[in-house]
Tab-separated table of C-alpha atoms in Angstrom:
chain	number	residue	atom	x	y	z
A	1	UNK	CA	-15.843	17.754	2.947
A	2	UNK	CA	-13.922	20.138	4.667
A	3	UNK	CA	-10.080	21.283	3.094
A	4	UNK	CA	-8.558	19.121	7.472
A	5	UNK	CA	-10.260	16.188	5.714
A	6	UNK	CA	-8.860	15.710	2.479
A	7	UNK	CA	-5.608	17.402	3.976
A	8	UNK	CA	-6.033	13.792	6.165
A	9	UNK	CA	-6.955	11.987	3.297
A	10	UNK	CA	-4.432	13.187	1.196
A	11	UNK	CA	-1.731	12.004	4.481
A	12	UNK	CA	-3.657	8.257	5.142
A	13	UNK	CA	-2.459	7.796	0.836
A	14	UNK	CA	0.877	8.545	1.692
A	15	UNK	CA	1.136	6.095	4.988
A	16	UNK	CA	-0.630	3.863	2.698
A	17	UNK	CA	1.735	3.866	-0.478
A	18	UNK	CA	4.986	3.542	2.161
A	19	UNK	CA	3.496	0.938	3.626
A	20	UNK	CA	2.689	-0.937	0.145
A	21	UNK	CA	6.669	-0.258	-1.137
A	22	UNK	CA	7.358	-1.808	1.713
A	23	UNK	CA	5.953	-4.435	1.536
A	24	UNK	CA	6.704	-4.747	-1.654
A	25	UNK	CA	10.609	-4.483	-1.164
A	26	UNK	CA	9.698	-6.730	1.334
A	27	UNK	CA	8.544	-9.420	-1.376
A	28	UNK	CA	11.070	-8.329	-3.598
A	29	UNK	CA	13.380	-9.063	-1.038
A	30	UNK	CA	12.348	-12.491	-1.493
A	31	UNK	CA	12.099	-13.063	-4.308
A	32	UNK	CA	14.658	-12.444	-5.929
A	33	UNK	CA	17.504	-13.525	-3.061
A	34	UNK	CA	15.842	-15.759	-0.650
A	35	UNK	CA	13.902	-18.354	-3.395
A	36	UNK	CA	12.764	-21.788	-3.630
A	37	UNK	CA	14.191	-22.272	0.043
A	38	UNK	CA	12.155	-20.300	1.341
A	39	UNK	CA	8.468	-21.109	-0.984
A	40	UNK	CA	6.887	-21.640	2.667
A	41	UNK	CA	6.509	-17.530	3.074
A	42	UNK	CA	5.782	-17.049	-0.706
A	43	UNK	CA	1.513	-16.821	0.540
A	44	UNK	CA	1.612	-15.025	3.270
A	45	UNK	CA	3.747	-12.374	1.947
A	46	UNK	CA	2.112	-12.145	-0.554
A	47	UNK	CA	-0.538	-12.046	0.956
A	48	UNK	CA	0.292	-8.593	2.496
A	49	UNK	CA	1.898	-7.077	0.086
A	50	UNK	CA	-1.347	-7.295	-1.450
A	51	UNK	CA	-3.486	-6.415	1.589
A	52	UNK	CA	-1.004	-3.382	1.647
A	53	UNK	CA	-1.595	-2.719	-1.986
A	54	UNK	CA	-5.153	-2.602	-1.608
A	55	UNK	CA	-5.612	-0.277	1.183
A	56	UNK	CA	-3.516	1.908	-0.808
A	57	UNK	CA	-5.550	1.776	-3.705
A	58	UNK	CA	-9.098	2.423	-1.610
A	59	UNK	CA	-6.824	5.502	0.585
A	60	UNK	CA	-6.817	6.575	-2.728
A	61	UNK	CA	-9.548	6.705	-4.459
A	62	UNK	CA	-11.488	7.709	-1.416
A	63	UNK	CA	-8.457	11.056	-1.486
A	64	UNK	CA	-9.530	11.371	-5.465
A	65	UNK	CA	-13.693	11.124	-4.929
A	66	UNK	CA	-13.134	14.072	-1.847
A	67	UNK	CA	-10.742	15.939	-3.988
A	68	UNK	CA	-13.156	16.084	-7.087
A	69	UNK	CA	-16.187	16.705	-5.015
A	70	UNK	CA	-14.175	20.159	-3.416
A	71	UNK	CA	-12.850	21.205	-6.527
């Protein structure tokens, strides 16, 4: 894998981490500020947070594997 490909993977990891942190923030705000009244939103917000974290994890594993093979 080229250095350019690895840099693209690293950029994807950073983007996904930012999105995961934003989703976690939304979940945190829901839990801290709006429960129990907004309990109906809990499952969708939690699922979106899980999906964002999973996307980060997948991208990070891909990046780490590519980095290890190119080293």
